[in-house]
Tab-separated table of N, CA, C and O in Angstrom:
chain	number	residue	atom	x	y	z
A	65	GLN	N	0.707	-1.009	-0.045
A	65	GLN	CA	-0.027	-0.025	0.057
A	65	GLN	C	0.834	1.275	0.065
A	65	GLN	O	0.650	2.088	-0.713
A	66	MET	N	1.840	1.289	1.086
A	66	MET	CA	2.838	2.503	0.878
A	66	MET	C	3.530	2.631	-0.491
A	66	MET	O	3.851	3.737	-0.888
A	67	GLN	N	4.023	1.405	-0.848
A	67	GLN	CA	4.589	1.533	-2.311
A	67	GLN	C	3.736	2.240	-3.376
A	67	GLN	O	4.175	3.064	-4.121
A	68	ARG	N	2.372	1.731	-3.324
A	68	ARG	CA	1.594	2.376	-4.251
A	68	ARG	C	1.292	3.783	-4.083
A	68	ARG	O	1.123	4.635	-5.033
A	69	ASP	N	1.107	4.043	-2.852
A	69	ASP	CA	1.125	5.475	-2.334
A	69	ASP	C	2.198	6.467	-2.877
A	69	ASP	O	2.212	7.389	-3.475
A	70	TYR	N	3.427	5.804	-2.615
A	70	TYR	CA	4.572	6.332	-2.967
A	70	TYR	C	4.740	6.841	-4.579
A	70	TYR	O	5.044	7.745	-4.994
A	71	GLU	N	4.352	5.799	-5.282
A	71	GLU	CA	4.223	5.699	-6.790
A	71	GLU	C	3.109	6.657	-7.242
A	71	GLU	O	3.623	7.561	-8.108
A	72	LYS	N	2.184	6.795	-6.552
A	72	LYS	CA	1.065	7.839	-6.916
A	72	LYS	C	1.601	9.335	-6.749
A	72	LYS	O	1.461	10.115	-7.280
A	73	LEU	N	2.128	9.353	-5.443
A	73	LEU	CA	2.763	10.598	-5.100
A	73	LEU	C	3.854	11.056	-5.996
A	73	LEU	O	4.138	12.283	-6.214
A	74	SER	N	4.827	10.098	-6.451
A	74	SER	CA	6.004	10.277	-7.419
A	74	SER	C	5.267	10.956	-8.620
A	74	SER	O	5.697	11.859	-9.196
A	75	PHE	N	4.266	10.278	-9.062
A	75	PHE	CA	3.620	10.513	-10.436
A	75	PHE	C	3.118	12.000	-10.321
A	75	PHE	O	3.150	12.788	-11.215
A	76	ILE	N	2.382	12.275	-9.308
A	76	ILE	CA	1.840	13.526	-9.114
A	76	ILE	C	2.880	14.611	-8.908
A	76	ILE	O	2.706	15.773	-9.473
A	77	SER	N	3.699	14.380	-8.290
A	77	SER	CA	4.964	15.134	-7.951
A	77	SER	C	5.589	15.582	-9.351
A	77	SER	O	5.772	16.812	-9.603
A	78	GLY	N	5.827	14.432	-10.145
A	78	GLY	CA	6.462	14.629	-11.666
A	78	GLY	C	5.527	15.628	-12.464
A	78	GLY	O	5.945	16.622	-13.044
A	79	SER	N	4.099	15.355	-12.220
A	79	SER	CA	3.160	16.237	-13.153
A	79	SER	C	3.174	17.629	-12.801
A	79	SER	O	3.215	18.631	-13.460
A	80	LEU	N	3.210	17.695	-11.206
A	80	LEU	CA	3.143	19.209	-10.882
A	80	LEU	C	4.438	19.909	-11.212
A	80	LEU	O	4.321	21.049	-11.495
A	81	GLN	N	5.687	19.210	-11.054
A	81	GLN	CA	6.936	19.708	-11.733
A	81	GLN	C	6.809	20.271	-13.005
A	81	GLN	O	7.185	21.319	-13.368
A	82	LYS	N	6.395	19.395	-13.981
A	82	LYS	CA	6.308	19.760	-15.286
A	82	LYS	C	5.420	20.876	-15.510
A	82	LYS	O	5.789	21.781	-16.266
A	83	ASP	N	4.247	20.701	-14.794
A	83	ASP	CA	3.404	21.951	-15.033
A	83	ASP	C	3.937	23.282	-14.370
A	83	ASP	O	3.748	24.456	-14.941
A	84	SER	N	4.741	23.143	-13.339
A	84	SER	CA	5.364	24.395	-12.752
A	84	SER	C	6.323	24.893	-13.873
A	84	SER	O	6.488	26.054	-13.844
A	85	GLN	N	7.154	24.034	-14.325
A	85	GLN	CA	8.211	24.580	-15.504
A	85	GLN	C	7.578	25.075	-16.597
A	85	GLN	O	8.056	26.126	-17.166
A	86	GLN	N	6.416	24.540	-17.085
A	86	GLN	CA	5.677	25.245	-18.088
A	86	GLN	C	5.190	26.649	-17.644
A	86	GLN	O	5.384	27.560	-18.322
A	87	LYS	N	4.660	26.621	-16.530
A	87	LYS	CA	4.053	28.013	-16.105
A	87	LYS	C	5.266	29.001	-15.907
A	87	LYS	O	5.089	30.205	-16.090
A	88	GLN	N	6.566	28.382	-15.345
A	88	GLN	CA	7.504	29.361	-15.122
A	88	GLN	C	8.114	29.848	-16.547
A	88	GLN	O	8.404	31.122	-16.691
A	89	LYS	N	8.025	28.986	-17.675
A	89	LYS	CA	8.450	29.522	-19.106
A	89	LYS	C	7.481	30.650	-19.403
A	89	LYS	O	7.930	31.474	-20.154
A	90	ALA	N	6.141	30.443	-19.105
A	90	ALA	CA	5.318	31.263	-19.718
A	90	ALA	C	5.465	32.686	-18.912
A	90	ALA	O	5.397	33.722	-19.268
A	91	ILE	N	5.647	32.529	-17.631
A	91	ILE	CA	6.015	33.925	-16.807
A	91	ILE	C	7.165	34.514	-17.262
A	91	ILE	O	7.118	35.672	-17.409
A	92	GLU	N	8.323	33.722	-17.670
A	92	GLU	CA	9.540	34.416	-18.104
A	92	GLU	C	9.320	35.061	-19.560
A	92	GLU	O	9.782	36.209	-19.654
A	93	MET	N	8.638	34.350	-20.281
A	93	MET	CA	8.107	34.987	-21.666
A	93	MET	C	7.237	36.400	-21.172
A	93	MET	O	7.466	37.256	-22.154
A	94	LEU	N	6.385	36.478	-20.368
A	94	LEU	CA	5.725	37.556	-20.063
A	94	LEU	C	6.742	38.545	-19.667
A	94	LEU	O	6.476	39.873	-20.023
A	95	PHE	N	7.580	38.203	-18.773
A	95	PHE	CA	8.498	39.298	-18.275
A	95	PHE	C	9.350	39.963	-19.423
A	95	PHE	O	9.823	40.995	-19.517
A	96	GLN	N	9.648	38.992	-20.337
A	96	GLN	CA	10.598	39.467	-21.241
A	96	GLN	C	9.941	40.327	-22.133
A	96	GLN	O	10.369	41.348	-22.709
A	97	SER	N	8.553	40.059	-22.498
A	97	SER	CA	7.731	40.920	-23.257
A	97	SER	C	7.475	42.267	-22.577
A	97	SER	O	7.560	43.322	-23.227
A	98	LEU	N	7.552	42.065	-21.470
A	98	LEU	CA	7.096	43.450	-20.654
A	98	LEU	C	8.443	44.471	-20.595
A	98	LEU	O	8.325	45.595	-20.578
A	99	GLY	N	9.535	43.573	-20.416
A	99	GLY	CA	10.805	44.298	-20.482
A	99	GLY	C	11.103	45.038	-22.012
A	99	GLY	O	11.580	46.090	-22.040
A	100	LYS	N	10.570	44.199	-22.849
A	100	LYS	CA	10.851	44.737	-24.207
A	100	LYS	C	10.014	45.995	-24.447
A	100	LYS	O	10.352	47.179	-25.082
A	101	LEU	N	8.606	45.835	-23.953
A	101	LEU	CA	7.542	47.065	-23.967
A	101	LEU	C	8.230	48.334	-23.368
A	101	LEU	O	8.131	49.407	-23.741
A	102	GLN	N	8.811	48.219	-22.284
A	102	GLN	CA	9.314	49.144	-21.269
A	102	GLN	C	10.471	49.763	-21.989
A	102	GLN	O	10.503	50.981	-21.957
A	103	LYS	N	11.313	49.042	-22.654
A	103	LYS	CA	12.509	49.471	-23.271
A	103	LYS	C	11.828	50.478	-24.600
A	103	LYS	O	12.586	51.464	-24.799
A	104	GLU	N	10.961	50.068	-25.281
A	104	GLU	CA	10.638	50.663	-26.432
A	104	GLU	C	9.548	51.745	-26.283
A	104	GLU	O	9.212	52.412	-27.236
A	105	LYS	N	8.888	51.886	-25.095
A	105	LYS	CA	7.894	52.903	-24.866
A	105	LYS	C	8.519	54.234	-25.007
A	105	LYS	O	9.642	54.500	-24.673
A	106	ALA	N	7.762	55.073	-25.297
A	106	ALA	CA	8.211	56.487	-25.577
A	106	ALA	C	7.983	57.426	-24.312
A	106	ALA	O	6.860	57.246	-23.760
A	107	ASP	N	8.697	58.004	-24.022
A	107	ASP	CA	8.699	59.022	-22.930
A	107	ASP	C	7.715	60.252	-23.289
A	107	ASP	O	7.824	60.793	-24.280
A	108	GLU	N	6.600	60.356	-22.555
A	108	GLU	CA	5.584	61.454	-22.764
A	108	GLU	C	6.093	62.763	-23.041
A	108	GLU	O	5.782	63.329	-24.041
A	109	GLN	N	7.167	63.312	-22.186
A	109	GLN	CA	7.581	64.539	-22.310
A	109	GLN	C	8.406	64.519	-23.825
A	109	GLN	O	8.334	65.624	-24.478
A	110	ASP	N	9.077	63.425	-24.072
A	110	ASP	CA	9.727	63.566	-25.318
A	110	ASP	C	8.686	63.601	-26.691
A	110	ASP	O	9.059	64.308	-27.401
A	111	VAL	N	7.792	62.961	-26.551
A	111	VAL	CA	6.732	62.791	-27.361
A	111	VAL	C	6.049	64.198	-27.791
A	111	VAL	O	5.777	64.898	-28.849
A	112	LEU	N	5.795	64.745	-26.442
A	112	LEU	CA	5.251	66.189	-26.531
A	112	LEU	C	6.078	67.249	-27.072
A	112	LEU	O	5.650	68.100	-27.885
A	113	ALA	N	7.377	67.169	-26.778
A	113	ALA	CA	8.205	68.099	-27.385
A	113	ALA	C	8.571	67.925	-28.826
A	113	ALA	O	8.548	68.872	-29.656
A	114	ALA	N	8.425	66.720	-29.306
A	114	ALA	CA	8.543	66.163	-30.557
A	114	ALA	C	7.286	66.819	-31.353
A	114	ALA	O	7.546	67.277	-32.647
A	115	MET	N	6.123	66.695	-30.880
A	115	MET	CA	5.079	67.035	-31.372
A	115	MET	C	4.987	68.560	-31.707
A	115	MET	O	4.546	69.267	-32.643
A	116	ASP	N	5.615	69.330	-30.641
A	116	ASP	CA	5.487	70.776	-30.713
A	116	ASP	C	6.548	71.359	-32.005
A	116	ASP	O	6.241	72.168	-32.550
A	117	MET	N	7.643	70.451	-31.950
A	117	MET	CA	8.612	70.902	-32.837
A	117	MET	C	8.161	70.403	-34.371
A	117	MET	O	8.475	71.212	-35.332
A	118	LYS	N	7.688	69.400	-34.526
A	118	LYS	CA	7.418	68.603	-35.818
A	118	LYS	C	6.040	68.683	-36.433
A	118	LYS	O	6.092	68.665	-37.536
A	119	ALA	N	5.237	68.856	-35.618
A	119	ALA	CA	3.631	68.815	-36.107
A	119	ALA	C	2.828	69.893	-35.595
A	119	ALA	O	3.011	70.293	-34.701
A	120	ASP	N	1.993	70.265	-36.542
A	120	ASP	CA	0.831	71.260	-36.156
A	120	ASP	C	-0.076	70.319	-35.372
A	120	ASP	O	-0.383	69.350	-35.692
A	121	LYS	N	-0.446	70.603	-33.888
A	121	LYS	CA	-1.282	69.978	-33.251
A	121	LYS	C	-2.623	69.871	-33.949
A	121	LYS	O	-3.407	68.773	-33.765
A	122	SER	N	-3.200	70.867	-34.520
A	122	SER	CA	-4.524	70.524	-35.144
A	122	SER	C	-4.451	69.464	-36.254
A	122	SER	O	-5.322	68.755	-36.543
A	123	ALA	N	-3.218	69.434	-37.218
A	123	ALA	CA	-3.073	68.420	-38.149
A	123	ALA	C	-2.862	66.993	-37.550
A	123	ALA	O	-3.492	66.017	-37.945
A	124	LEU	N	-2.217	66.952	-36.283
A	124	LEU	CA	-2.018	65.883	-35.559
A	124	LEU	C	-3.413	65.171	-35.191
A	124	LEU	O	-3.706	63.982	-35.262
A	125	GLY	N	-4.095	66.167	-34.599
A	125	GLY	CA	-5.532	65.857	-34.112
A	125	GLY	C	-6.249	65.183	-35.007
A	125	GLY	O	-7.184	64.287	-34.768
A	126	SER	N	-6.247	65.510	-36.378
A	126	SER	CA	-7.108	64.982	-37.353
A	126	SER	C	-6.688	63.660	-37.830
A	126	SER	O	-7.383	62.910	-38.287
A	127	LYS	N	-5.370	63.326	-37.541
A	127	LYS	CA	-4.747	62.054	-37.950
A	127	LYS	C	-4.876	60.878	-36.790
A	127	LYS	O	-4.968	59.823	-37.237
A	128	VAL	N	-4.857	61.486	-35.547
A	128	VAL	CA	-4.967	60.339	-34.497
A	128	VAL	C	-6.157	60.560	-33.731
A	128	VAL	O	-6.421	61.672	-33.231
A	129	ASP	N	-6.942	59.519	-33.701
A	129	ASP	CA	-8.012	59.436	-32.961
A	129	ASP	C	-7.821	59.206	-31.494
A	129	ASP	O	-7.425	58.043	-31.003
A	130	CYS	N	-7.751	60.256	-30.531
A	130	CYS	CA	-7.320	60.102	-29.252
A	130	CYS	C	-8.082	59.003	-28.378
A	130	CYS	O	-7.766	58.073	-27.593
A	131	SER	N	-9.593	59.089	-28.638
A	131	SER	CA	-10.516	58.314	-27.915
A	131	SER	C	-10.158	56.854	-28.172
A	131	SER	O	-10.309	55.918	-27.296
A	132	LEU	N	-9.902	56.490	-29.449
A	132	LEU	CA	-9.670	55.138	-29.768
A	132	LEU	C	-8.401	54.863	-29.247
A	132	LEU	O	-8.348	53.553	-28.836
A	133	PHE	N	-7.298	55.455	-29.081
A	133	PHE	CA	-6.016	55.148	-28.790
A	133	PHE	C	-6.134	54.968	-26.955
A	133	PHE	O	-5.727	53.910	-26.628
A	134	GLU	N	-6.839	55.672	-26.397
A	134	GLU	CA	-7.195	55.537	-25.131
A	134	GLU	C	-7.917	54.295	-24.789
A	134	GLU	O	-7.564	53.564	-23.694
A	135	ASP	N	-8.914	53.951	-25.584
A	135	ASP	CA	-9.772	52.612	-25.540
A	135	ASP	C	-8.725	51.566	-25.471
A	135	ASP	O	-8.920	50.456	-24.922
A	136	ASN	N	-7.788	51.567	-26.462
A	136	ASN	CA	-7.072	50.393	-26.696
A	136	ASN	C	-5.977	50.269	-25.645
A	136	ASN	O	-5.721	49.330	-25.255
A	137	ILE	N	-5.425	51.488	-25.071
A	137	ILE	CA	-4.593	51.376	-23.923
A	137	ILE	C	-5.517	50.761	-22.647
A	137	ILE	O	-4.811	50.245	-21.997
A	138	GLU	N	-6.591	51.205	-22.625
A	138	GLU	CA	-7.425	50.658	-21.597
A	138	GLU	C	-7.543	49.151	-21.545
A	138	GLU	O	-7.531	48.418	-20.641
A	139	GLN	N	-7.744	48.739	-22.752
A	139	GLN	CA	-7.984	47.260	-23.128
A	139	GLN	C	-6.753	46.479	-22.725
A	139	GLN	O	-6.648	45.485	-22.156
A	140	LEU	N	-5.599	47.123	-23.182
A	140	LEU	CA	-4.329	46.464	-22.918
A	140	LEU	C	-4.018	46.450	-21.360
A	140	LEU	O	-3.614	45.500	-20.835
A	141	ASP	N	-4.323	47.396	-20.730
A	141	ASP	CA	-4.128	47.558	-19.170
A	141	ASP	C	-5.056	46.450	-18.497
A	141	ASP	O	-4.527	45.689	-17.486
A	142	GLU	N	-6.209	46.361	-19.186
A	142	GLU	CA	-7.164	45.406	-18.382
A	142	GLU	C	-6.740	43.916	-18.769
A	142	GLU	O	-6.610	43.002	-17.826
A	143	ARG	N	-6.225	43.730	-19.859
A	143	ARG	CA	-5.629	42.289	-20.199
A	143	ARG	C	-4.173	42.132	-19.478
A	143	ARG	O	-4.161	40.856	-18.882
A	144	MET	N	-3.397	43.185	-19.133
A	144	MET	CA	-2.469	42.914	-18.274
A	144	MET	C	-2.672	42.588	-16.786
A	144	MET	O	-2.113	41.765	-16.281
A	145	GLN	N	-3.666	43.343	-16.379
A	145	GLN	CA	-4.185	42.955	-15.118
A	145	GLN	C	-4.710	41.432	-14.855
A	145	GLN	O	-4.473	40.830	-13.956
A	146	GLU	N	-5.717	41.317	-16.088
A	146	GLU	CA	-5.945	39.699	-15.923
A	146	GLU	C	-5.015	38.763	-16.018
A	146	GLU	O	-4.979	37.586	-15.335
A	147	LEU	N	-3.931	39.104	-16.910
A	147	LEU	CA	-2.841	38.052	-16.617
A	147	LEU	C	-1.924	37.937	-15.445
A	147	LEU	O	-1.523	36.917	-14.991
A	148	GLN	N	-1.936	39.113	-14.927
A	148	GLN	CA	-1.345	39.269	-13.583
A	148	GLN	C	-2.075	38.556	-12.655
A	148	GLN	O	-1.496	37.827	-11.632
A	149	SER	N	-3.471	38.655	-12.632
A	149	SER	CA	-4.348	37.831	-11.591
A	149	SER	C	-4.081	36.310	-11.810
A	149	SER	O	-4.253	35.552	-10.976
A	150	GLN	N	-4.023	36.117	-13.190
A	150	GLN	CA	-4.023	34.627	-13.477
A	150	GLN	C	-2.580	33.953	-12.979
A	150	GLN	O	-2.696	32.850	-12.404
A	151	ILE	N	-1.584	34.824	-13.304
A	151	ILE	CA	-0.256	34.356	-12.733
A	151	ILE	C	-0.199	34.064	-11.139
A	151	ILE	O	0.152	33.321	-10.586
A	152	SER	N	-1.022	35.057	-10.501
A	152	SER	CA	-1.202	35.035	-9.030
A	152	SER	C	-1.738	33.754	-8.540
A	152	SER	O	-1.423	33.152	-7.641
A	153	GLY	N	-3.031	33.417	-9.255
A	153	GLY	CA	-3.893	32.615	-9.028
A	153	GLY	C	-3.127	30.922	-9.143
A	153	GLY	O	-3.177	30.228	-8.373
A	154	GLN	N	-2.289	31.036	-10.229
A	154	GLN	CA	-1.273	29.809	-10.416
A	154	GLN	C	-0.563	29.625	-9.426
A	154	GLN	O	-0.301	28.322	-8.968
A	155	LYS	N	0.158	30.710	-8.918
A	155	LYS	CA	1.106	30.562	-7.799
A	155	LYS	C	0.411	30.158	-6.589
A	155	LYS	O	0.906	29.297	-5.785
A	156	GLN	N	-0.709	30.625	-6.249
A	156	GLN	CA	-1.442	30.222	-4.992
A	156	GLN	C	-1.897	28.738	-5.288
A	156	GLN	O	-1.775	27.943	-4.328
A	157	HIS	N	-2.306	28.299	-6.360
A	157	HIS	CA	-2.651	26.968	-6.516
A	157	HIS	C	-1.447	25.968	-6.341
A	157	HIS	O	-1.564	25.083	-5.756
A	158	TRP	N	-0.326	26.402	-6.946
A	158	TRP	CA	1.035	25.630	-6.874
A	158	TRP	C	1.328	25.641	-5.253
A	158	TRP	O	1.667	24.533	-4.734
A	159	ASN	N	1.286	26.655	-4.777
A	159	ASN	CA	1.633	26.618	-3.190
A	159	ASN	C	0.590	25.602	-2.380
A	159	ASN	O	1.127	25.014	-1.452
A	160	LYS	N	-0.729	25.743	-2.736
A	160	LYS	CA	-1.669	24.882	-2.128
A	160	LYS	C	-1.348	23.426	-2.471
A	160	LYS	O	-1.266	22.667	-1.441
A	161	VAL	N	-0.926	23.232	-3.667
A	161	VAL	CA	-0.638	21.721	-3.880
A	161	VAL	C	0.615	21.221	-3.306
A	161	VAL	O	0.529	20.150	-2.727
A	162	GLN	N	1.616	22.237	-3.255
A	162	GLN	CA	2.732	21.785	-2.542
A	162	GLN	C	2.557	21.589	-1.027
A	162	GLN	O	3.136	20.597	-0.367
A	163	GLN	N	1.719	22.268	-0.560
A	163	GLN	CA	1.304	21.909	1.000
A	163	GLN	C	0.662	20.847	1.194
A	163	GLN	O	0.944	20.077	2.115
A	164	GLN	N	-0.345	20.557	0.249
A	164	GLN	CA	-1.047	19.287	0.403
A	164	GLN	C	0.134	18.023	0.259
A	164	GLN	O	-0.176	16.964	0.930
A	165	PHE	N	0.911	18.083	-0.650
A	165	PHE	CA	1.988	17.257	-0.991
A	165	PHE	C	2.747	17.044	0.370
A	165	PHE	O	2.915	15.845	0.962
A	166	SER	N	3.120	18.146	0.700
A	166	SER	CA	3.975	18.047	2.039
A	166	SER	C	3.320	17.460	3.320
A	166	SER	O	3.813	16.537	3.921
A	167	ASP	N	1.997	17.956	3.521
A	167	ASP	CA	1.217	17.076	4.530
A	167	ASP	C	0.982	15.735	4.256
A	167	ASP	O	1.063	15.034	5.187
A	168	ALA	N	0.777	15.272	3.086
A	168	ALA	CA	0.668	13.838	2.908
A	168	ALA	C	1.805	13.182	3.177
A	168	ALA	O	1.963	11.972	3.795
A	169	MET	N	2.946	13.810	2.861
A	169	MET	CA	4.471	13.179	3.177
A	169	MET	C	4.608	13.085	4.636
A	169	MET	O	5.145	12.195	5.137
A	170	GLU	N	4.267	14.109	5.450
A	170	GLU	CA	4.245	14.121	6.742
A	170	GLU	C	3.514	13.085	7.720
A	170	GLU	O	3.840	12.504	8.675
A	171	GLU	N	2.300	12.621	7.055
A	171	GLU	CA	1.498	11.723	7.661
A	171	GLU	C	2.018	10.224	7.350
A	171	GLU	O	1.434	9.360	8.005
A	172	LYS	N	2.824	10.038	6.426
A	172	LYS	CA	3.501	8.600	6.075
A	172	LYS	C	4.527	8.244	7.229
A	172	LYS	O	5.316	9.192	7.888
A	173	LEU	N	4.476	7.076	7.483
A	173	LEU	CA	5.551	6.360	8.550
A	173	LEU	C	6.949	6.268	7.785
A	173	LEU	O	6.829	5.761	6.644
A	174	ASP	N	7.951	6.497	8.394
A	174	ASP	CA	9.320	6.128	7.770
A	174	ASP	C	9.764	4.803	8.244
A	174	ASP	O	8.898	4.169	9.108
A	175	ARG	N	10.781	4.251	7.677
A	175	ARG	CA	11.087	2.846	7.854
A	175	ARG	C	11.290	2.514	9.366
A	175	ARG	O	10.910	1.549	10.054
A	176	LEU	N	12.013	3.407	9.922
A	176	LEU	CA	12.114	3.135	11.394
A	176	LEU	C	10.964	3.222	12.280
A	176	LEU	O	10.798	2.163	13.171
A	177	GLU	N	9.970	4.101	11.951
A	177	GLU	CA	8.675	4.206	12.892
A	177	GLU	C	7.928	2.765	12.423
A	177	GLU	O	7.335	2.192	13.148
A	178	LEU	N	7.855	2.367	11.210
A	178	LEU	CA	7.275	1.348	10.735
A	178	LEU	C	7.940	0.018	11.519
A	178	LEU	O	7.086	-0.914	12.034
A	179	LYS	N	9.111	-0.042	11.625
A	179	LYS	CA	9.669	-1.267	12.115
A	179	LYS	C	9.445	-1.415	13.682
A	179	LYS	O	9.097	-2.498	14.214
A	180	ALA	N	9.448	-0.278	14.500
A	180	ALA	CA	9.070	-0.094	15.695
A	180	ALA	C	7.518	-0.600	16.037
A	180	ALA	O	7.295	-1.293	16.978
A	181	PHE	N	6.743	-0.226	14.975
A	181	PHE	CA	5.286	-0.649	15.022
A	181	PHE	C	5.146	-2.271	14.850
A	181	PHE	O	4.429	-2.745	15.493
């Protein structure tokens, strides 16, 4: 029975580890994307200064729909918040499963305890 329990726990542990590695890769990809976006984003003051120097603001207003831009930025922000909450939820789930695994292992008798029993 203990051998079967051990094999079952080993299989579950392996599955959890693979799942954790996949999630870690996804998190790393998200951080890389975020870093790339932060590097490429334009400084607001620089953009405003460039607009004053190079473009007529009325002409620029006719070419860029500010409300559409703001809507897209809001959608992007909402999506980033959803992703952050999903990552947080996955981390909480992983911690819960690790705790359950740890609790299950604590309840098992080791060989010395079993021998005395």
